[in-house]
Structures are given as C-alpha cells and as structure tokens.
Amino acid sequence: MPSYSITTYGCSNNQAESEIMEALLRKKGFSAAPAEQADIVILNTCSVKNVTENKILHAARELQTSNKKFILTGCMPEAQYDVVKEVVPEAGIVSTHHIDKIGEAAESMLNGEYVEILGKARPVKASLPKIRKNPVIDIIPISSGCKSFCTFCSTKLAKGDLFSYPTEIIVDAVKKAITEGVKEFWLTSQDNGCYGCDRNKDITDLINEITSNADGDYMLRIGMMNPEHVVKLLPKLLEAYENEHVFKFFHLPVQSGSDQILKKMKRRHTAEDYVKIVEEIRSKFLLSTIWTDMICGFPEETEKDFQMSMKLLERTQPDFSNVSAYGNRPNTLAARMKQLDTAVKKERTRRMSDFVRGMSERQNKKWVGWSGKIIIDEFNTVKQTWIGRNFAYKSVVVKGNYSLGQSIDVKITDAAVSNLMA
Ligand code: SF4
C-alpha cells in the first residue's frame, strides 16, 4: 500500500482542502505516514506572505534534493508558477482548482510520470469527501474566488473570479456532518461577503437555508467577509445572525484606516463603512466578537495614514486584529507602487501589534463574571487543558475531565490576550 503525507500552509480554506485530499488519497488505497517515510509528500501551499512562501520553497528544495516524489498543491502553482518551476522543476503540480484529481496524480507520480495540472476548473469542493482533523469541527468551503481586485492580493491571482457552490449542496453537507457528530461548522472562502452574487443570492440566504433545514446541536462560524459587501447587507445579515445556531462572530478585514490607502488597495469600502458596521453589530449584539485585519506599510502609506489606522482601532476596539507588515507579492499591482523602507514597515507593525495585544486583553477582561454554555472543541496536549467556545466564539480554557463536542456550563474567572479562563 503506497503512503502519503500532507503538510498544510495558510488559511482554513487550505486546511479544508487538505482534509479533502486526505480522503481522496485514502480512497485510492494510500495510507498516511510521517513525511520522512511517505512514498509521496503533498505540500498544500499558500501565496499570501513572503515568509510562508520561503518556508514552502525551502521544504520543497529539500524534498527534491532527497529524491522524494512530491506534489505542490494550493495557491502557489497558479500565482507563482515561474518561481515554482525555477526552484523545484521536479515538483508535481496540482493546483487548487484540481484537488479532486490528487489521487490519480499521486499514482502517476509514483509510476514515474510527471504530473502538471493547472488552469481554472470549478469542482464543488463542498461536496467532496473529507477526513476531519478534528471530529467535531467541519470546515466547509462555500465558494472559490471573489468579486474584488485588491491590489496587494496574490490569492486573487490563484483563485480568480467568484464561483459560489450551490446552497443545497452546502446544506446537505451540514446535515450529513451533524449525523457524524460535528458540532461546529466553519463556513470558509476567500470572501464570504460576496457568497451568492453569481447565483442571485447572498450569504444571509445561505445562513437561513442552513438554520431552517439542519436540526441538531450545532453552531455556524461565518468566516471572513469583506466590509465592501457587509455594509450593503447589514440589516439582513444582523437578522440572520439572530439565529441561535450562529456564533456572534464577525471577521471584517478593514486593512487600513486611511481612505487614501484603501483607494490604492482598491478596497471598495471606506473606513467609515467599517465604523458603521461595528457600531451596528454592537448595538444589536452587545456581547459579540469582532476581528479585523490591518496591513502596515502599504506602498506610499504616510505616518498620517498609519495614525488613521491606529485611531480606527482605538475608536472601534475590535476584539482582535491580524497585523501584517506589507509584503510585495509578485504580479500584483501594489508591487509596482513606490515601496516604503523595510525599517518603517517593521516599526509600524510593532507599534500596532503592541496596541492590539493591549486592546484584546481589555476586551477579554469584559467577560470576567460571565456565565453560560461552551462547546468543548479542542484539547491542548501540552498544557493538558480543554478549549471551548461560547456563543460569541470566545475561546475559553477549562481544566477537567471532558470530551470533544461536550457542552458545559462555565463561569469566566479571568482573561488574557487570547483566552478567557473558567
Ligand atoms: S477580497 Fe481582496 S484580499 Fe480577499 S481574496 Fe479577494 S482580492 Fe484577495
């Protein structure tokens, strides 16, 4: 029986695609093995950040040097084809649009045939089989691609235009997974905010279809939504979020507090749009979780632009923000703009990251004294503690004798930057 190993880089969408490839490889008779022993290694790649890409290329070079059969999947083969071919010409290639062919590709590579499968295709990934890493969490891809053209983004180069998967297929996937013991669903894509634009639907239709058709004890986590779409959907979206099966969790990447920079990024929303969204969420759901993303040091960002980003965080106080130093991605429009010094980017990123740590801790402290239910969804093997999620998807650390998927009552006694403690 041939064996495989998969290493996953990047976002939850990639995690979902690895779970799918795992199931397809097993169907073909492959068995899982550690990378050193596996007959074939799959690197499921990400092209969002330089640092991740360098790590991937380093791992790929080592595989090539050791004469191991290996395949690159994910976004890099589409977004960075030339780099991949130059650095690791022997790597098999199965782009993110063709993961449904991974079983056949792995067989061919092991038979000594070189495989390269590229180009836009439209498999409905929500209907493909999968082997879940976590038996109580199902990550469901709801679409591929997006409707935007953000100038810094290389994911767009790989994923292309929006292709939303049919609502009924996603609903069926949820219903089936509930019977298999899943308690949490992460609806994921490049931008959940534009889901359905190509089918005369929107994300609220999907949420409503799921919650009215799927019975059981489960929760939905709605992944990242570009504020550009959220601002238009607000009343409907907040109404859909009222459902008890929906985590009061919003991931709304604003990227900058300066409208000048947002324009250069081709983000089709303003900083005030984001403020309006946050205010309306909080007036409806006082206890909720808001995450955002910020880029520091985008080309031509002045100190004044940066201060506007800091002020936006101060004013809206999200629970958390991913903070990234801007990094040039080949073939993007932003890569052709006037770049800032690395030192400036680093220094702004550090200032913002420090601020975000304090802000997250302050937000979490507000939960001290809260009591309610959490679903246990993770075990920390190092600390021997369980992690659960409350209705706002806050992470709560508990000690005791529990099991995955169990629902328990807790009282929050303390809080830190990333967790609440009970
Ligand atoms: S919304 Fe913008 S950042 Fe997100 S995948 Fe699309 S182009 Fe990239």
Coordinates of C-alpha atoms and ligand atoms in Angstrom, one line a residue:
M1 CA 0.0 0.0 0.0
P2 CA 1.6 3.3 -1.0
S3 CA 1.8 6.0 1.6
Y4 CA 1.4 9.8 1.7
S5 CA 2.0 12.8 3.9
I6 CA 0.3 16.2 3.6
T7 CA 1.8 19.5 5.0
T8 CA -0.7 22.4 5.1
Y9 CA 0.2 26.1 4.9
G10 CA -2.1 29.1 5.2
C11 CA -5.7 29.6 5.9
S12 CA -8.7 27.4 7.0
N13 CA -9.7 27.0 3.3
N14 CA -6.4 25.2 2.8
Q15 CA -7.0 23.1 5.9
A16 CA -10.3 22.1 4.3
E17 CA -8.6 21.2 1.0
S18 CA -6.0 19.1 2.8
E19 CA -8.8 17.2 4.6
I20 CA -10.4 16.6 1.2
M21 CA -7.2 15.4 -0.4
E22 CA -6.6 13.1 2.5
A23 CA -10.0 11.4 1.9
L24 CA -9.3 11.1 -1.9
L25 CA -5.9 9.6 -1.4
R26 CA -7.3 7.0 1.1
K27 CA -10.0 6.1 -1.4
K28 CA -7.2 5.3 -3.9
G29 CA -5.7 2.9 -1.3
F30 CA -2.9 5.2 0.1
S31 CA -2.2 5.2 3.8
A32 CA -1.0 8.1 5.9
A33 CA 2.7 8.2 7.1
P34 CA 5.2 10.7 8.5
A35 CA 6.8 12.8 5.8
E36 CA 10.2 11.1 6.1
Q37 CA 8.6 7.6 5.5
A38 CA 5.9 8.6 3.0
D39 CA 6.2 7.5 -0.6
I40 CA 4.8 10.8 -1.8
V41 CA 4.6 14.2 0.0
I42 CA 2.0 16.8 -0.7
L43 CA 2.8 20.4 0.2
N44 CA -0.5 22.3 0.2
T45 CA 0.9 25.8 -0.4
C46 CA -0.1 29.4 0.3
S47 CA 1.0 32.5 -1.6
V48 CA -0.2 35.2 0.8
K49 CA 3.1 36.1 2.6
N50 CA 6.7 36.0 1.6
V51 CA 7.8 34.3 4.8
T52 CA 5.4 31.4 4.3
E53 CA 6.4 31.1 0.6
N54 CA 10.1 31.0 1.6
K55 CA 9.4 28.2 4.1
I56 CA 7.5 26.2 1.4
L57 CA 10.2 26.6 -1.2
H58 CA 12.8 25.5 1.4
A59 CA 10.8 22.4 2.2
A60 CA 10.3 21.7 -1.5
R61 CA 14.0 22.1 -2.2
E62 CA 14.8 19.6 0.5
L63 CA 12.4 17.1 -0.9
Q64 CA 13.9 17.5 -4.4
T65 CA 17.4 17.1 -3.1
S66 CA 16.4 13.9 -1.3
N67 CA 14.8 12.5 -4.5
K68 CA 11.4 12.2 -2.8
K69 CA 8.3 12.2 -5.0
F70 CA 6.3 15.3 -4.1
I71 CA 3.4 17.4 -5.4
L72 CA 2.7 21.1 -4.8
T73 CA -1.0 22.0 -4.5
G74 CA -2.8 25.1 -3.2
C75 CA -2.3 28.7 -4.5
M76 CA 1.4 28.8 -5.3
P77 CA 1.3 26.8 -8.6
E78 CA -1.3 29.2 -10.0
A79 CA 0.0 32.5 -8.5
Q80 CA 3.8 31.8 -8.7
Y81 CA 4.2 29.2 -11.4
D82 CA 7.5 30.6 -12.7
V83 CA 9.1 30.7 -9.3
V84 CA 8.0 27.1 -8.6
K85 CA 9.3 25.8 -11.9
E86 CA 12.6 27.6 -11.4
V87 CA 13.2 26.5 -7.8
V88 CA 11.8 22.9 -7.9
P89 CA 11.4 21.8 -11.5
E90 CA 10.8 18.2 -10.4
A91 CA 7.7 19.0 -8.2
G92 CA 4.5 17.6 -9.5
I93 CA 1.8 20.3 -9.7
V94 CA -1.9 20.0 -8.9
S95 CA -3.3 23.5 -8.5
T96 CA -6.0 24.4 -6.0
H97 CA -8.7 24.1 -8.8
H98 CA -7.9 20.4 -9.3
I99 CA -7.6 18.9 -5.9
D100 CA -10.2 16.4 -6.9
K101 CA -7.6 14.7 -9.1
I102 CA -5.0 14.3 -6.3
G103 CA -5.4 10.5 -6.1
E104 CA -4.7 9.9 -9.8
A105 CA -1.9 12.5 -9.8
A106 CA -0.2 10.8 -6.8
E107 CA -0.5 7.4 -8.6
S108 CA 1.0 8.8 -11.8
M109 CA 3.9 10.4 -10.0
L110 CA 4.7 7.1 -8.2
N111 CA 4.7 5.3 -11.6
G112 CA 7.3 7.7 -12.8
E113 CA 5.1 10.0 -14.9
Y114 CA 5.4 13.7 -14.3
V115 CA 2.1 15.5 -13.5
E116 CA 1.2 19.1 -14.0
I117 CA -2.5 20.1 -13.7
L118 CA -3.2 23.8 -13.9
G119 CA -5.9 26.2 -15.1
K120 CA -9.2 27.3 -13.7
A121 CA -11.7 24.5 -13.1
R122 CA -14.8 24.5 -10.9
P123 CA -15.1 21.5 -8.7
V124 CA -17.7 21.9 -6.0
K125 CA -15.4 21.3 -3.1
A126 CA -18.3 21.3 -0.5
S127 CA -19.5 18.0 -1.9
L128 CA -16.1 16.2 -1.9
P129 CA -15.3 13.6 0.8
K130 CA -13.0 14.6 3.7
I131 CA -11.2 13.2 6.7
R132 CA -11.6 15.8 9.5
K133 CA -8.6 16.6 11.6
N134 CA -11.0 17.5 14.4
P135 CA -14.1 15.2 14.6
V136 CA -16.3 18.0 15.9
I137 CA -15.3 20.7 13.5
D138 CA -16.2 20.7 9.8
I139 CA -14.6 23.3 7.6
I140 CA -16.9 23.8 4.6
P141 CA -15.6 25.7 1.6
I142 CA -18.7 27.6 0.3
S143 CA -17.2 29.2 -2.8
S144 CA -13.9 29.8 -4.7
G145 CA -12.5 33.2 -5.8
C146 CA -14.1 36.6 -5.1
K147 CA -15.6 39.7 -6.7
S148 CA -12.8 42.1 -5.7
F149 CA -9.4 43.1 -7.1
C150 CA -7.4 44.2 -4.1
T151 CA -4.0 45.4 -5.4
F152 CA -2.0 43.6 -2.7
C153 CA -3.6 40.2 -3.1
S154 CA -2.0 37.2 -4.8
T155 CA -4.8 34.9 -3.7
K156 CA -7.0 36.5 -6.4
L157 CA -4.4 35.5 -9.0
A158 CA -4.7 31.9 -7.9
K159 CA -8.4 31.7 -7.2
G160 CA -9.9 34.0 -9.8
D161 CA -13.5 35.1 -10.1
L162 CA -16.2 34.1 -7.7
F163 CA -17.8 30.6 -8.1
S164 CA -20.3 30.0 -5.3
Y165 CA -21.2 26.4 -4.5
P166 CA -25.0 25.6 -4.7
T167 CA -26.8 26.3 -1.4
E168 CA -28.5 22.9 -1.4
I169 CA -25.1 21.1 -1.6
I170 CA -23.8 23.1 1.4
V171 CA -27.0 22.4 3.4
D172 CA -26.7 18.7 2.6
A173 CA -23.1 18.7 3.7
V174 CA -24.1 20.3 7.0
K175 CA -26.9 17.9 7.6
K176 CA -24.7 14.8 6.9
A177 CA -21.9 16.1 9.2
I178 CA -24.3 16.6 12.1
T179 CA -25.2 12.9 11.9
E180 CA -21.5 12.2 12.1
G181 CA -21.1 14.1 15.4
V182 CA -19.9 17.5 14.1
K183 CA -20.8 20.4 16.4
E184 CA -19.1 23.4 14.8
F185 CA -19.1 24.4 11.1
W186 CA -16.7 26.9 9.7
L187 CA -18.1 28.3 6.5
T188 CA -15.0 29.4 4.6
S189 CA -13.9 31.0 1.4
Q190 CA -11.8 33.9 0.2
D191 CA -14.6 36.3 1.0
N192 CA -17.9 35.0 2.5
G193 CA -19.3 38.5 2.0
C194 CA -19.8 38.0 -1.8
Y195 CA -21.1 34.5 -1.5
G196 CA -24.0 34.0 -3.9
C197 CA -23.5 37.2 -6.1
D198 CA -23.2 34.8 -9.1
R199 CA -26.4 33.0 -8.1
N200 CA -28.7 35.8 -7.3
K201 CA -28.3 35.0 -3.6
D202 CA -26.2 36.2 -0.7
I203 CA -24.6 34.9 2.5
T204 CA -27.8 35.5 4.5
D205 CA -29.7 33.2 2.2
L206 CA -27.2 30.5 2.9
I207 CA -27.3 31.0 6.7
N208 CA -31.1 31.0 6.7
E209 CA -31.2 27.9 4.5
I210 CA -28.9 26.0 6.8
T211 CA -30.5 27.0 10.0
S212 CA -34.0 26.3 8.8
N213 CA -33.1 22.9 7.3
A214 CA -30.5 21.4 9.6
D215 CA -31.7 20.3 13.0
G216 CA -29.4 19.4 15.9
D217 CA -27.0 20.7 18.4
Y218 CA -24.5 22.7 16.2
M219 CA -23.1 26.2 15.6
L220 CA -22.0 28.1 12.5
R221 CA -18.9 30.2 12.4
I222 CA -19.1 32.6 9.4
G223 CA -15.6 33.3 8.1
M224 CA -14.1 36.5 6.7
M225 CA -16.4 39.0 5.0
N226 CA -15.1 42.0 3.1
P227 CA -16.7 45.2 4.6
E228 CA -17.5 46.2 1.0
H229 CA -20.3 43.6 0.9
V230 CA -21.2 43.7 4.6
V231 CA -22.1 47.3 4.6
K232 CA -24.8 46.6 1.9
L233 CA -26.1 43.5 3.7
L234 CA -26.2 44.8 7.2
P235 CA -29.8 44.7 8.3
K236 CA -30.4 41.3 6.7
L237 CA -27.1 40.0 8.0
L238 CA -27.8 41.0 11.6
E239 CA -31.2 39.4 11.3
A240 CA -29.7 36.1 10.1
Y241 CA -27.2 36.3 13.0
E242 CA -30.0 36.3 15.5
N243 CA -30.4 32.6 14.9
E244 CA -29.2 30.6 17.9
H245 CA -27.1 28.4 15.7
V246 CA -24.9 31.3 14.6
F247 CA -21.8 32.3 16.6
K248 CA -21.9 36.1 17.1
F249 CA -18.5 36.3 15.5
F250 CA -17.6 38.7 12.7
H251 CA -14.3 38.8 10.8
L252 CA -14.2 42.0 8.9
P253 CA -10.8 42.8 7.3
V254 CA -10.6 46.6 7.0
Q255 CA -6.9 46.7 6.1
S256 CA -6.4 50.5 6.7
G257 CA -7.9 53.5 8.5
S258 CA -7.0 55.8 5.7
D259 CA -9.4 56.2 2.7
Q260 CA -6.4 57.3 0.6
I261 CA -4.7 53.9 1.2
L262 CA -7.9 52.0 0.9
K263 CA -8.3 53.5 -2.6
K264 CA -4.8 52.5 -3.5
M265 CA -5.6 49.0 -2.3
K266 CA -8.8 49.1 -4.5
R267 CA -10.8 48.2 -1.4
R268 CA -14.3 49.3 -2.4
H269 CA -15.2 50.4 1.2
T270 CA -14.2 53.3 3.4
A271 CA -13.0 53.5 7.0
E272 CA -16.4 55.0 7.9
D273 CA -18.2 52.0 6.4
Y274 CA -16.3 49.8 8.8
V275 CA -17.1 52.0 11.8
K276 CA -20.8 51.9 10.8
I277 CA -20.7 48.1 10.6
V278 CA -19.0 47.8 14.0
E279 CA -21.5 50.2 15.6
E280 CA -24.5 48.4 14.3
I281 CA -23.2 45.0 15.3
R282 CA -22.5 46.2 18.8
S283 CA -25.9 47.9 19.1
K284 CA -27.6 44.6 18.2
F285 CA -25.2 42.2 19.9
L286 CA -23.5 43.9 22.8
L287 CA -21.6 40.7 23.5
S288 CA -20.1 39.6 20.3
T289 CA -16.6 39.1 18.8
I290 CA -15.2 41.3 16.1
W291 CA -12.0 40.6 14.4
T292 CA -10.3 42.6 11.7
D293 CA -7.0 42.6 9.6
M294 CA -4.6 45.5 9.2
I295 CA -1.7 46.0 6.8
C296 CA 1.1 48.3 8.0
G297 CA 3.4 50.0 5.5
F298 CA 1.4 49.6 2.3
P299 CA 3.2 51.5 -0.6
E300 CA 3.0 55.3 -0.1
E301 CA 1.5 55.0 3.4
T302 CA 2.4 58.1 5.3
E303 CA 2.8 58.4 9.1
K304 CA -0.5 60.2 9.0
D305 CA -2.2 57.3 7.1
F306 CA -0.8 54.9 9.7
Q307 CA -2.1 57.1 12.6
M308 CA -5.5 56.9 11.0
S309 CA -5.3 53.1 11.1
M310 CA -4.3 53.3 14.8
K311 CA -7.2 55.7 15.5
L312 CA -9.6 53.4 13.8
L313 CA -8.6 50.5 16.0
E314 CA -8.8 52.8 19.1
R315 CA -12.3 54.0 18.0
T316 CA -13.8 50.6 17.1
Q317 CA -11.9 48.4 19.6
P318 CA -12.2 45.1 17.8
D319 CA -11.6 42.0 19.9
F320 CA -8.6 41.2 17.8
S321 CA -6.7 42.3 14.7
N322 CA -4.3 40.4 12.5
V323 CA -1.4 42.8 11.9
S324 CA 0.8 42.2 8.8
A325 CA 3.7 44.2 7.5
Y326 CA 3.0 44.8 3.9
G327 CA 5.0 42.4 1.7
N328 CA 5.3 42.6 -2.0
R329 CA 3.6 39.8 -3.9
P330 CA 4.9 39.2 -7.5
N331 CA 2.4 40.1 -10.3
T332 CA 0.2 42.3 -8.1
L333 CA -0.5 45.9 -8.9
A334 CA 0.8 47.1 -5.5
A335 CA 4.2 45.5 -6.3
R336 CA 4.6 48.3 -8.9
M337 CA 3.9 51.1 -6.5
K338 CA 6.5 53.1 -4.6
Q339 CA 7.6 50.9 -1.7
L340 CA 8.4 52.0 1.9
D341 CA 11.6 51.2 3.7
T342 CA 11.6 47.8 5.5
A343 CA 12.5 49.6 8.8
V344 CA 9.5 51.8 8.6
K345 CA 7.2 48.9 7.9
K346 CA 8.6 46.9 10.7
E347 CA 8.4 49.8 13.2
R348 CA 4.7 50.5 12.3
T349 CA 3.9 46.8 12.6
R350 CA 5.5 46.6 16.0
R351 CA 3.6 49.7 17.3
M352 CA 0.3 48.3 16.0
S353 CA 0.9 44.8 17.3
D354 CA 1.7 46.2 20.8
F355 CA -1.5 48.2 20.7
V356 CA -3.6 45.2 19.6
R357 CA -2.3 43.0 22.4
G358 CA -3.5 45.5 25.0
M359 CA -6.8 46.0 23.2
S360 CA -7.5 42.3 23.0
E361 CA -6.8 41.8 26.7
R362 CA -9.0 44.7 27.7
Q363 CA -11.8 43.3 25.5
N364 CA -11.4 39.9 27.0
K365 CA -11.5 41.2 30.6
K366 CA -15.0 42.4 30.0
W367 CA -16.1 38.8 30.0
V368 CA -14.9 38.1 33.6
G369 CA -18.0 37.2 35.6
W370 CA -20.0 36.0 32.5
S371 CA -21.6 32.5 32.9
G372 CA -23.0 30.4 30.2
K373 CA -22.5 27.4 27.9
I374 CA -19.4 26.5 25.9
I375 CA -18.8 23.7 23.4
I376 CA -15.6 21.8 24.0
D377 CA -13.8 21.8 20.6
E378 CA -10.1 21.3 21.3
F379 CA -7.6 19.7 23.7
N380 CA -4.2 21.3 24.4
T381 CA -1.9 18.3 24.8
V382 CA 1.0 20.4 26.1
K383 CA -1.0 22.2 28.8
Q384 CA -3.5 19.3 29.3
T385 CA -6.4 21.8 29.2
W386 CA -9.6 21.8 27.2
I387 CA -10.7 24.7 25.0
G388 CA -14.3 25.6 24.4
R389 CA -16.2 28.3 22.5
N390 CA -19.1 30.3 23.8
F391 CA -21.9 31.8 21.7
A392 CA -19.6 34.7 20.6
Y393 CA -16.8 32.2 19.6
K394 CA -14.7 33.4 22.5
S395 CA -12.0 30.8 23.4
V396 CA -12.5 29.6 27.0
V397 CA -9.8 27.4 28.7
V398 CA -11.0 24.8 31.2
K399 CA -9.4 22.0 33.2
G400 CA -11.2 18.8 34.0
N401 CA -12.4 15.5 32.6
Y402 CA -14.3 16.5 29.4
S403 CA -14.7 15.2 25.8
L404 CA -14.7 16.8 22.4
G405 CA -18.2 18.1 21.5
Q406 CA -19.4 18.2 25.1
S407 CA -21.5 21.2 26.1
I408 CA -20.7 22.5 29.6
D409 CA -21.7 25.5 31.8
V410 CA -18.9 27.7 32.9
K411 CA -18.2 31.0 34.7
I412 CA -15.4 33.2 33.5
T413 CA -12.9 33.9 36.3
D414 CA -10.0 35.6 34.4
A415 CA -9.0 36.6 30.9
A416 CA -5.7 37.1 29.0
V417 CA -4.8 38.3 25.5
S418 CA -6.1 35.3 23.6
N419 CA -8.3 33.3 26.0
L420 CA -10.9 33.5 28.7
M421 CA -10.4 31.3 31.7
A422 CA -13.1 29.4 33.7
Ligands
SF4_1 S1 -11.4 40.2 -1.3 FE1 -9.5 41.1 -1.9 S2 -8.0 40.3 -0.4 FE2 -9.8 38.9 -0.4 S3 -9.3 37.3 -1.8 FE3 -10.5 38.9 -3.0 S4 -8.9 40.2 -3.9 FE4 -7.9 39.0 -2.3

